[in-house]
Coordinates of C-alpha atoms in Angstrom, one line a residue:
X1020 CA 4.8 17.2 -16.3
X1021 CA 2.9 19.8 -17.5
X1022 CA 0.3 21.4 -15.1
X1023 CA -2.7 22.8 -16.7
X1024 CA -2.1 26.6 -14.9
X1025 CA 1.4 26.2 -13.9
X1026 CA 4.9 24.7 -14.8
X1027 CA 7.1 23.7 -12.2
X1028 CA 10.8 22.0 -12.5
X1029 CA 10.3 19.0 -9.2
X1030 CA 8.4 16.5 -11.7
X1031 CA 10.7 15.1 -13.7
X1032 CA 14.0 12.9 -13.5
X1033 CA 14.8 9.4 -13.8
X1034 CA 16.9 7.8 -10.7
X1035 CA 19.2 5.4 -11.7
X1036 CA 22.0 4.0 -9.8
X1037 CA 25.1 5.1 -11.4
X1038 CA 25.9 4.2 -15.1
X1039 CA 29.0 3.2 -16.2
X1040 CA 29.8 6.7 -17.9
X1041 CA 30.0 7.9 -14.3
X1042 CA 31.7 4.9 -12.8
X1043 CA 34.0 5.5 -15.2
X1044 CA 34.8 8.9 -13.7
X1045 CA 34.3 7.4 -10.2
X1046 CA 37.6 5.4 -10.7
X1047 CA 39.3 7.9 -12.5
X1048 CA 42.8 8.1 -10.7
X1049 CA 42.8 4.6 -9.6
X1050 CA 43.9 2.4 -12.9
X1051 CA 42.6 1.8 -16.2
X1052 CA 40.5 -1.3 -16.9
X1053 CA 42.9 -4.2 -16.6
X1054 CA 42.8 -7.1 -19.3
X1055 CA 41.8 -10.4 -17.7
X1056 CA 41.1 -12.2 -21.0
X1057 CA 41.8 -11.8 -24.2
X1058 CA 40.5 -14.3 -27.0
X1059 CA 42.0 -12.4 -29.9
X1060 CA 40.3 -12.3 -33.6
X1061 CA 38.1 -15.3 -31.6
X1062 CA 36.3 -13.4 -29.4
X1063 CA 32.6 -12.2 -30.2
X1064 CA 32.4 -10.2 -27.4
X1065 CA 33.8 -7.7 -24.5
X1066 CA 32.8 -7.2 -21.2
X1067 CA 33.8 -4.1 -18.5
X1068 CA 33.4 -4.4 -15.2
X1069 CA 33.9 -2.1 -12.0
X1070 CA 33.0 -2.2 -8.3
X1071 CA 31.9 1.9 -8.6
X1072 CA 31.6 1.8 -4.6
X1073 CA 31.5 -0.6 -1.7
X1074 CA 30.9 -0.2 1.9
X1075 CA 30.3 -2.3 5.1
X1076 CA 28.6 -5.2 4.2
X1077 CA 27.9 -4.7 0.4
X1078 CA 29.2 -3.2 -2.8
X1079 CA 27.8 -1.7 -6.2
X1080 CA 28.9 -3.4 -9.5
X1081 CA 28.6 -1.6 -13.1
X1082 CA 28.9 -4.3 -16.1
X1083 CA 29.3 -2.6 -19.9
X1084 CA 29.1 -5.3 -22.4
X1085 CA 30.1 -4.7 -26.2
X1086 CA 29.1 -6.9 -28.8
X1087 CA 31.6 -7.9 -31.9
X1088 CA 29.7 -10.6 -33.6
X1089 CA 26.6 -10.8 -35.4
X1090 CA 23.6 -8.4 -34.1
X1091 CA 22.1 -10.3 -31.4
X1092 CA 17.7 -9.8 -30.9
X1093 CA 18.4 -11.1 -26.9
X1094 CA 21.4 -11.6 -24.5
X1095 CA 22.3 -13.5 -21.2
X1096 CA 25.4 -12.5 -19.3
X1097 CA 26.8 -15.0 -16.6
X1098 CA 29.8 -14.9 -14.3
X1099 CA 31.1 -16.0 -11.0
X1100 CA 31.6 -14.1 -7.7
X1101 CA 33.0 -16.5 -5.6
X1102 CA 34.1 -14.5 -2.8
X1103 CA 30.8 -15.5 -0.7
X1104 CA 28.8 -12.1 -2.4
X1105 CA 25.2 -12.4 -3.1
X1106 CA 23.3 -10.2 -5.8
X1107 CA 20.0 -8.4 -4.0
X1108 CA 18.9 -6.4 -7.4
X1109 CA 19.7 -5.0 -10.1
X1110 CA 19.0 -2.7 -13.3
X1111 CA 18.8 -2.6 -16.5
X1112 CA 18.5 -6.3 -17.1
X1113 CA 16.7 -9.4 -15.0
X1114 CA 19.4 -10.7 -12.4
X1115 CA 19.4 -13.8 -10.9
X1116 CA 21.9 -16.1 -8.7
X1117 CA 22.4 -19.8 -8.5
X1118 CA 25.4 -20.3 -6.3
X1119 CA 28.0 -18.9 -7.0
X1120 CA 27.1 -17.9 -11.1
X1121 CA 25.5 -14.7 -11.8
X1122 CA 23.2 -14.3 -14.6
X1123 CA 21.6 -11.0 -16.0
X1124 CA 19.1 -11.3 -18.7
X1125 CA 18.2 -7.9 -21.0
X1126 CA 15.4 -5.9 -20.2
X1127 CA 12.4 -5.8 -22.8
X1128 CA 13.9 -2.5 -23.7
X1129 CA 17.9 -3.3 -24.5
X1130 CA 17.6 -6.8 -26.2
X1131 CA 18.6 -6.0 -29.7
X1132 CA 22.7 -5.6 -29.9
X1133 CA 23.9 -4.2 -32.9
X1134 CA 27.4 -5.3 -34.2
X1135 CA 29.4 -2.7 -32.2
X1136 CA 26.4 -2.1 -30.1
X1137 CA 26.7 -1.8 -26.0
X1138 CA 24.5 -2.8 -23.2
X1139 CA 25.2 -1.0 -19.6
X1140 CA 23.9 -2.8 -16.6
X1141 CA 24.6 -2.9 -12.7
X1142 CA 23.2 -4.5 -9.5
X1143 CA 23.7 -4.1 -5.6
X1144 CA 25.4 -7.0 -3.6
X1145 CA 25.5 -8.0 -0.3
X1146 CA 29.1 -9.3 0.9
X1147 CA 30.8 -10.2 4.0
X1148 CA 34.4 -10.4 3.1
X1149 CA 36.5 -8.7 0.5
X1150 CA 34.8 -8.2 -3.2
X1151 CA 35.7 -10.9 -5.3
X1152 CA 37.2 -10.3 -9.0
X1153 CA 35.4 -12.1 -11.5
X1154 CA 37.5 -14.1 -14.0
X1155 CA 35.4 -15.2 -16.9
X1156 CA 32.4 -13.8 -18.9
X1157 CA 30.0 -15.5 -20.8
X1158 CA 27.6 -13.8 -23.7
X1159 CA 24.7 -16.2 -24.8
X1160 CA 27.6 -18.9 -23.9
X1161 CA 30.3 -17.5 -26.2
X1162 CA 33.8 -16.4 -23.7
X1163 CA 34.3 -12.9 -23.8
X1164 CA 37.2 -10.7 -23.8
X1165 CA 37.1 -8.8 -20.2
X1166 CA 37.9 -5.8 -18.5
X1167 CA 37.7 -5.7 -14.4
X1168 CA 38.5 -2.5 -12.3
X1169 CA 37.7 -4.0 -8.6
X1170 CA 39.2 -1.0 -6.8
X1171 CA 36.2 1.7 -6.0
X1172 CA 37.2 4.9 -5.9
X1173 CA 38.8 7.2 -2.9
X1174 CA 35.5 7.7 -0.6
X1175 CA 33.2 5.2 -2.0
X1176 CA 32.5 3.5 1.3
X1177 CA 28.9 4.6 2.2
X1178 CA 25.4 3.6 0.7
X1179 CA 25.2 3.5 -3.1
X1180 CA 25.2 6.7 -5.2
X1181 CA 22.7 7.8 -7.8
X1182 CA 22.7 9.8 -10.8
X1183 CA 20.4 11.2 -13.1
X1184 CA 20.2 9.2 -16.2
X1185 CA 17.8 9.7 -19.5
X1186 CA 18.5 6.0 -20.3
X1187 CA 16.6 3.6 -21.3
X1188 CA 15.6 5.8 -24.1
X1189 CA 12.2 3.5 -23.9
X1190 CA 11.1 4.5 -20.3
X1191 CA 9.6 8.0 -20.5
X1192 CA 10.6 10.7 -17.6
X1193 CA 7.2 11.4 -15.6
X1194 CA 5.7 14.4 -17.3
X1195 CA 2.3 15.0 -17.5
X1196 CA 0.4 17.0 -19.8
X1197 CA -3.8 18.5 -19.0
X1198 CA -5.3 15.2 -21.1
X1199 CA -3.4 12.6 -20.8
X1200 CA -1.5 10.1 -17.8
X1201 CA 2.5 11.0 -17.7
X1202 CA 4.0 10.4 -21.1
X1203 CA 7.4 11.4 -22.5
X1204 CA 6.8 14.8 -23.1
X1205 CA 9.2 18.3 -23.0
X1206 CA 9.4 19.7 -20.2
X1207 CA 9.7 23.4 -19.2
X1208 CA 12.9 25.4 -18.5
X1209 CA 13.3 26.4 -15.2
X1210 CA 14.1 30.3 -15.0
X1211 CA 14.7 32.3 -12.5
X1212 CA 11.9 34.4 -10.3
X1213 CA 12.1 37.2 -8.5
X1214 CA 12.8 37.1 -4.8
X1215 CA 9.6 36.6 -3.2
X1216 CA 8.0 39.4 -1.3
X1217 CA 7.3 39.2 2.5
X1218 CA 3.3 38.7 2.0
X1219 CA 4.6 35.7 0.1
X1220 CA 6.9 34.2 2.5
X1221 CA 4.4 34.8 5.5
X1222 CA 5.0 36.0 9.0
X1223 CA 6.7 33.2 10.8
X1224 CA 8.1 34.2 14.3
X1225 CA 11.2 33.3 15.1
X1226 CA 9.8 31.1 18.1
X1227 CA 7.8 29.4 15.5
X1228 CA 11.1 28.6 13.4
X1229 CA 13.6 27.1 15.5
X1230 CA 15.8 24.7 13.2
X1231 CA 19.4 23.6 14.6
X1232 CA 21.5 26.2 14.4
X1233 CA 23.7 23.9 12.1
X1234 CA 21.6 23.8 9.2
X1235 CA 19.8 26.7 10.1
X1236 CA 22.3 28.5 7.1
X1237 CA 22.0 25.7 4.8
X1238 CA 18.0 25.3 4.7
X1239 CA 18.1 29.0 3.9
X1240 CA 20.6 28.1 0.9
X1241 CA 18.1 25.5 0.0
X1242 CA 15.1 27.4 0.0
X1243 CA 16.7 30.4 -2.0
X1244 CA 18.1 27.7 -4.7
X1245 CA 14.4 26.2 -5.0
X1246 CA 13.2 29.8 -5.6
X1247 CA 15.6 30.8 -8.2
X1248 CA 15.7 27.8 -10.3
X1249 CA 12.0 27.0 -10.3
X1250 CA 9.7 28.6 -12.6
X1251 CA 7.0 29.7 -10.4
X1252 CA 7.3 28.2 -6.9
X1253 CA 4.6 30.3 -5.6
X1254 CA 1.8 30.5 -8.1
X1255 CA 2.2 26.4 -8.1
X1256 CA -0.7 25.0 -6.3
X1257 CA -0.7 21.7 -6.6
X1258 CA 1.6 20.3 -4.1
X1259 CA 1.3 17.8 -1.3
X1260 CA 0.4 20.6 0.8
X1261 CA -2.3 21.8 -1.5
X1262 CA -3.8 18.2 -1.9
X1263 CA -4.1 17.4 2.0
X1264 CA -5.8 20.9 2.2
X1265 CA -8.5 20.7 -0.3
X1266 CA -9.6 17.0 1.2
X1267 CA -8.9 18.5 4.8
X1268 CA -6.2 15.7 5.4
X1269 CA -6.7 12.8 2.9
X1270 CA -4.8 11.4 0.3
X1271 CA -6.2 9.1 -2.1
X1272 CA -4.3 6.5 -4.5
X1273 CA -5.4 5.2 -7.7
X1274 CA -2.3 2.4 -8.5
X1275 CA -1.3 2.4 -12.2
X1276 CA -0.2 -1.7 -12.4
X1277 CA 1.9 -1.4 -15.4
X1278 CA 2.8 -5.0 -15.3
X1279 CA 1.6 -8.6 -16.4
X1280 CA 2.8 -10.2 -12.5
X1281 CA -0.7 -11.0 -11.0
X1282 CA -2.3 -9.2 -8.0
X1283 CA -3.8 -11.4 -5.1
X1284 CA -6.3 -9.1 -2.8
X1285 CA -3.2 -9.8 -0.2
X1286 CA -0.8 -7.9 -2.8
X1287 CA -3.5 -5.1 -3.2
X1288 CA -3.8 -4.6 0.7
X1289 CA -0.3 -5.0 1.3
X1290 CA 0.7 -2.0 -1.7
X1291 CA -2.4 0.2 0.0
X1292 CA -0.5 -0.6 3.8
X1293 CA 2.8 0.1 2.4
X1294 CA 2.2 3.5 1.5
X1295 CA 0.4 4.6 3.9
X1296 CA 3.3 3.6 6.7
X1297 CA 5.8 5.4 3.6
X1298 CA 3.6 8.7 2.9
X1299 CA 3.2 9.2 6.9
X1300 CA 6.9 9.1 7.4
X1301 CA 6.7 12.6 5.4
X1302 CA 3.5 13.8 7.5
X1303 CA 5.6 12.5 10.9
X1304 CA 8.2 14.6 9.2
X1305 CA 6.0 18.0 9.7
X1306 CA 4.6 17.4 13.1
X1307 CA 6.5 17.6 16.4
X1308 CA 4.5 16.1 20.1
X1309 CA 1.7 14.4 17.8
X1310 CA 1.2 18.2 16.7
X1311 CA 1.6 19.9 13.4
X1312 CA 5.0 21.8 13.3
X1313 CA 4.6 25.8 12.6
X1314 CA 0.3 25.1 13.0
X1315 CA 0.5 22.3 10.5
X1316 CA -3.3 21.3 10.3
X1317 CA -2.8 17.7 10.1
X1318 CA -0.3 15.6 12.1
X1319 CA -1.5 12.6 10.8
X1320 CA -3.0 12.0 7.5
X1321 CA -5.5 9.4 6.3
X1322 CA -4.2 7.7 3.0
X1323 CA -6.1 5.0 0.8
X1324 CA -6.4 3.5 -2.2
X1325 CA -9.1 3.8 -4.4
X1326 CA -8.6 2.5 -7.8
X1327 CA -6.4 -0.2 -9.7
X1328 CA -5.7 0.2 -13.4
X1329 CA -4.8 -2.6 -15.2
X1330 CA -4.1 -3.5 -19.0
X1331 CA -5.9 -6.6 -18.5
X1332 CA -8.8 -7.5 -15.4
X1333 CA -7.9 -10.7 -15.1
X1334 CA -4.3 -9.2 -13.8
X1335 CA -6.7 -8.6 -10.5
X1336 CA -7.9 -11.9 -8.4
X1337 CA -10.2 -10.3 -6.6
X1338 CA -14.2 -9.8 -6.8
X1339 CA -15.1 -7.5 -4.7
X1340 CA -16.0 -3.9 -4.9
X1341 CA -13.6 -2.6 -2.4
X1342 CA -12.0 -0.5 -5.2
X1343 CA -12.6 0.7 -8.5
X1344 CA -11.1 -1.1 -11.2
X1345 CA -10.0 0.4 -14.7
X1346 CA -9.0 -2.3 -17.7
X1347 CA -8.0 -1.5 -20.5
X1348 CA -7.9 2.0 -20.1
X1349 CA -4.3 3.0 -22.1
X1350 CA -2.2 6.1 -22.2
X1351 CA -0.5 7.0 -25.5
X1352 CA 2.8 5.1 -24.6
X1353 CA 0.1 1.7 -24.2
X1354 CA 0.7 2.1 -20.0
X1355 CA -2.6 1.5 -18.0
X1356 CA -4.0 4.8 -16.8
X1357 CA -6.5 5.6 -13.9
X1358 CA -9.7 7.5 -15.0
X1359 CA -8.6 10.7 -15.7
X1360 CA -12.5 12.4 -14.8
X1361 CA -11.8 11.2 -11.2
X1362 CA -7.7 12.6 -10.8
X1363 CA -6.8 15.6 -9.1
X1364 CA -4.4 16.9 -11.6
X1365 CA -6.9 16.9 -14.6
X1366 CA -9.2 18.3 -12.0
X1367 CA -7.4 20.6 -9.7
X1368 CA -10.8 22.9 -9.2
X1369 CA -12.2 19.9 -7.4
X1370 CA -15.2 19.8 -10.3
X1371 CA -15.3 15.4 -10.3
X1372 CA -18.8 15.5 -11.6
X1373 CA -17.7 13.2 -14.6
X1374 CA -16.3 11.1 -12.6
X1375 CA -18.5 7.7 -11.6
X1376 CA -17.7 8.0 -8.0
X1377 CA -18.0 11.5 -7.7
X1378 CA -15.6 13.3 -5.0
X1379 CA -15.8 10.6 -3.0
X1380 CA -14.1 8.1 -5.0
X1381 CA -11.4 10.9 -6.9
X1382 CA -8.0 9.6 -6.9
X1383 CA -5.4 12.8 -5.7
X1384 CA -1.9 11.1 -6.7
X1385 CA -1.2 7.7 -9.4
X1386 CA 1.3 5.0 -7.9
X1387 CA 2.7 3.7 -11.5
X1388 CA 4.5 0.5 -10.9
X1389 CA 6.2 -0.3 -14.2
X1390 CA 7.3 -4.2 -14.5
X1391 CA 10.9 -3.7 -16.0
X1392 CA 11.5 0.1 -15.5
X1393 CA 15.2 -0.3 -13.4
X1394 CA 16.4 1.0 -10.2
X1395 CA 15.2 4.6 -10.2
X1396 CA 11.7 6.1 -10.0
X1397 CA 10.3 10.0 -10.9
X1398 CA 8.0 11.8 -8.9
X1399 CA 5.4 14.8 -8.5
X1400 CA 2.2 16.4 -7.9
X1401 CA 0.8 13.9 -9.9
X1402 CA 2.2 10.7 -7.6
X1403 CA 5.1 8.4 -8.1
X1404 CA 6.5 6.1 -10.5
X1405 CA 8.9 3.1 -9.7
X1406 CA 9.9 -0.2 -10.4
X1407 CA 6.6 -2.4 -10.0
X1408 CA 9.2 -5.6 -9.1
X1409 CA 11.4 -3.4 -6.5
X1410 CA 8.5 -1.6 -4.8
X1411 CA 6.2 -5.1 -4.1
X1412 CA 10.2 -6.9 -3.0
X1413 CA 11.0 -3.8 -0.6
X1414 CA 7.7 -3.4 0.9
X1415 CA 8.6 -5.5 4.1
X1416 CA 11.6 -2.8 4.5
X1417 CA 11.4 -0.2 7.0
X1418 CA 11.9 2.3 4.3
X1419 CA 11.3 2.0 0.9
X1420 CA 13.8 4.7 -0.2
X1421 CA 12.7 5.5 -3.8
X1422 CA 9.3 6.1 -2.9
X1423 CA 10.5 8.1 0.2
X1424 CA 12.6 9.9 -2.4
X1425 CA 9.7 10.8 -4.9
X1426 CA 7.3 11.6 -2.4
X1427 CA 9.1 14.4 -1.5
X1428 CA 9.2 15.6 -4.3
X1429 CA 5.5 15.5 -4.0
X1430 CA 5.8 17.6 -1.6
X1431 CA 8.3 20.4 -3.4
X1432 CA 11.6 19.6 -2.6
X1433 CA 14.5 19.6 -5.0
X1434 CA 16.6 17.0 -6.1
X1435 CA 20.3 18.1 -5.5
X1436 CA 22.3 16.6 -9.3
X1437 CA 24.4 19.5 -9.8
X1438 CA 23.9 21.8 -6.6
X1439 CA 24.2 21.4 -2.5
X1440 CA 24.5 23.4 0.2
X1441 CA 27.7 24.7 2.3
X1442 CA 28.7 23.5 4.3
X1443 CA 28.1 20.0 3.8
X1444 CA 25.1 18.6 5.7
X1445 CA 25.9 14.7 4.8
X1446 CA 23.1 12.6 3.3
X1447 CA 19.9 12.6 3.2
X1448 CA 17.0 11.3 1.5
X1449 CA 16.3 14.0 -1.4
X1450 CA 20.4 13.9 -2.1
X1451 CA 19.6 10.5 -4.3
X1452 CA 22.3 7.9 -2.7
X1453 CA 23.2 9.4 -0.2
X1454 CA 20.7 8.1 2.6
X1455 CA 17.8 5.2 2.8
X1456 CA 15.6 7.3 5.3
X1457 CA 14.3 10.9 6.1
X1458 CA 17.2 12.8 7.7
X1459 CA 17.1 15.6 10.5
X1460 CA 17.9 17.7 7.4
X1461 CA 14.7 16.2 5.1
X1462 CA 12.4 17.0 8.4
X1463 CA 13.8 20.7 8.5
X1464 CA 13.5 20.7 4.1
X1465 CA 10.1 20.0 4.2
X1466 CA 9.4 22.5 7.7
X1467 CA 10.8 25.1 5.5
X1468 CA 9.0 24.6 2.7
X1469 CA 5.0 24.9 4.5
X1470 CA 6.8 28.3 6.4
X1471 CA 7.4 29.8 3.0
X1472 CA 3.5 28.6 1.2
X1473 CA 1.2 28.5 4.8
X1474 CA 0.0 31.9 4.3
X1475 CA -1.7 30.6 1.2
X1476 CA -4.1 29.0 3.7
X1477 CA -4.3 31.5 5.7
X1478 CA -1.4 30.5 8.6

């Protein structure tokens, strides 16, 4: 994303649940591939698979496959797991179960298979006994040669892991740019800034402060990281902060419905209630008592949705007038966009005078659900993007961890690829992976991040 005034290094990344290049690494030390199958001269195709990490009651799978026959425009994959496991989602590809066979069917992005080409895919399972190997792998009905590593690696026995990934080459990161809705666009280099002077850090008291005094060291790391590898973490003024300040403690949603599923006026109440139970899990996050922590203004925080955009109005079954409705209205990469005379980020002096509704019916952050995208999500000042097919299945969860996820970085904080604190604070939410929920150490992140910018208001 590219702010008109600014640049700032939270808006971009693509979350995707481990690729096989890692899980390749992940098992490292514990085997090489071992043959199940081999058909010889005979055999069209090859596929790897490896359990990259299991835990309680589930397990992650990773599935490579390599095509050796003639270029293929489409592919289906099937297989058994007959161990009892069931398949809850997956990426990269349209899973499915009947039984005990397991079908994945490409994206609209990785159909075409070259001769030679590969196609990397993976899903989540649910099991209640030991992971089952499978035995025998099918491509568009034709036996395949096989590879099968069962054994995760040494330690793999919490929640699934993530990585950053830049595939599918198709789906763009989330940048942004002064004139257009989030296209795949370069993004700035973070570089390092000077350390910030006390007028910029403000005067918190140390009776105002009080984080436990075991990550008291390691929100300190945090914060100093964030300063040093974002490219100006102070002049930035378009945070989550920044947004509930200027509307005096109101978000407002424009949903970008990057998707042909249709949308029942139940769907459209149910995405609006779904957020705001998500967002306020953040704005719980900075209060303590029912009060804002460290004279936080707002301890609670009204969110609603104002607009749909849609590629198509008959997408919508609704009449009524309840929001505003943009069809046909299409970014460069042919993605529905929201009116940009009405959004905050094209408009960050408040000026809305172009738009229809005026103030009143601005939108301050985009939810882009994307029909297809994978298991991942990016996030920023500008909103969130996910999955349009995980977010509507996971809103009935009593977290929605992606979204979680990218809403803090909405609200400044870090992702942590290549970089952690010490000592280790175990997982939590902004750690991709490593928890489902906000963590003690998320609550304190997030604390420490409106100590270092409230003076800008005047705290």
């Amino acid at each position: 994303m590219r702010p008109p005034r600014a640049t700032h290094r939270l808006r971009r990344r693509l979350v995707r649940p481990v690729p096989l290049a890692v899980a390749a690494a992940l098992v490292a030390g514990t085997g090489a591939l071992v043959p199940l199958l081999a058909n010889g001269a005979e055999s069209t195709c090859r596929v790897d698979y490896s359990v990259t990490g299991q835990w309680a009651d589930g397990f992650q799978g990773a599935v490579e496959i390599t095509n050796s026959g003639k270029a293929l425009t489409g592919w289906e994959l099937t297989f058994d797991l007959s161990g009892g496991e069931k398949v809850n989602q997956g990426w990269n590809g349209s899973w499915s179960q009947s039984g005990t066979t397991v079908t994945v069917k490409n994206a609209s992005w990785n159909g075409s298979l070259a001769t030679g080409g590969k196609a990397s895919t993976g899903f989540l399972g649910s099991r209640s006994g030991a992971t089952s190997t499978p035995t025998s792998f099918k491509l568009n009905g034709e036996t395949c040669s096989s590879g099968v590593d069962a054994t995760p690696s040494s330690g793999a026995t919490v929640a699934p892991t993530f990585s950053e990934s830049s595939s599918p080459t198709a789906t763009p990161t989330a940048t942004q740019t002064a004139t257009s809705t989030p296209s795949a666009t370069a993004t700035p280099t973070p570089k390092a800034t000077a350390t910030p002077t006390p007028t910029e850090t403000g005067t918190t008291s140390a009776a105002e402060w009080n984080p436990p005094s075991g990550i008291a060291s390691q929100l300190d790391q945090t914060f100093a990281h964030m300063v040093s590898t974002y490219s100006d973490l102070y002049g930035f003024k378009n945070y989550g902060f920044d947004q509930i300040m200027a509307t005096k403690g109101t978000i407002n949603y424009c949903v970008r419905w990057d998707s042909d599923n249709p949308v029942t006026a139940t769907l459209r109440d149910k995405v609006e209630s779904t957020v705001q139970k998500q967002f306020g899990k953040w704005i719980t996050a900075l209060s303590e008592n029912g009060k804002g922590y460290n004279q936080w203004p707002y301890p609670s925080v009204k969110v609603k949705v104002v607009g749909w955009a849609v590629k198509d109005r008959a997408t919508l079954k609704w009449t009524d007038d309840s929001v505003d409705i943009y069809a046909g209205n299409l970014d460069e990469g042919g993605a529905p966009q929201c009116s940009p005379p009405c959004g905050r980020f094209f408009h960050q002096d408040g000026n809305y005078s172009q738009c229809p509704g005026k103030e009143a019916r601005h939108y301050d952050q985009s939810l882009w659900l994307t029909k297809g995208m994978g298991f991942g999500g990016a996030g920023g000042d500008w909103g969130q993007r996910l999955d349009q097919e995980y977010f509507t299945s996971a809103m009935d969860q009593e977290n929605v961890h992606i979204y979680l996820h990218e809403v803090g970085h909405t609200f400044g904080l870090a992702d942590f690829y290549d970089w952690t604190p010490t000592p280790d604070v175990g997982g939590f939410i902004m750690n991709a992976g490593s928890a489902t929920q906000i963590t003690e150490f998320d609550k304190w992140m997030v604390r420490d991040f409106w100590r270092h910018i409230k003076n800008r208001y005047g705290y």
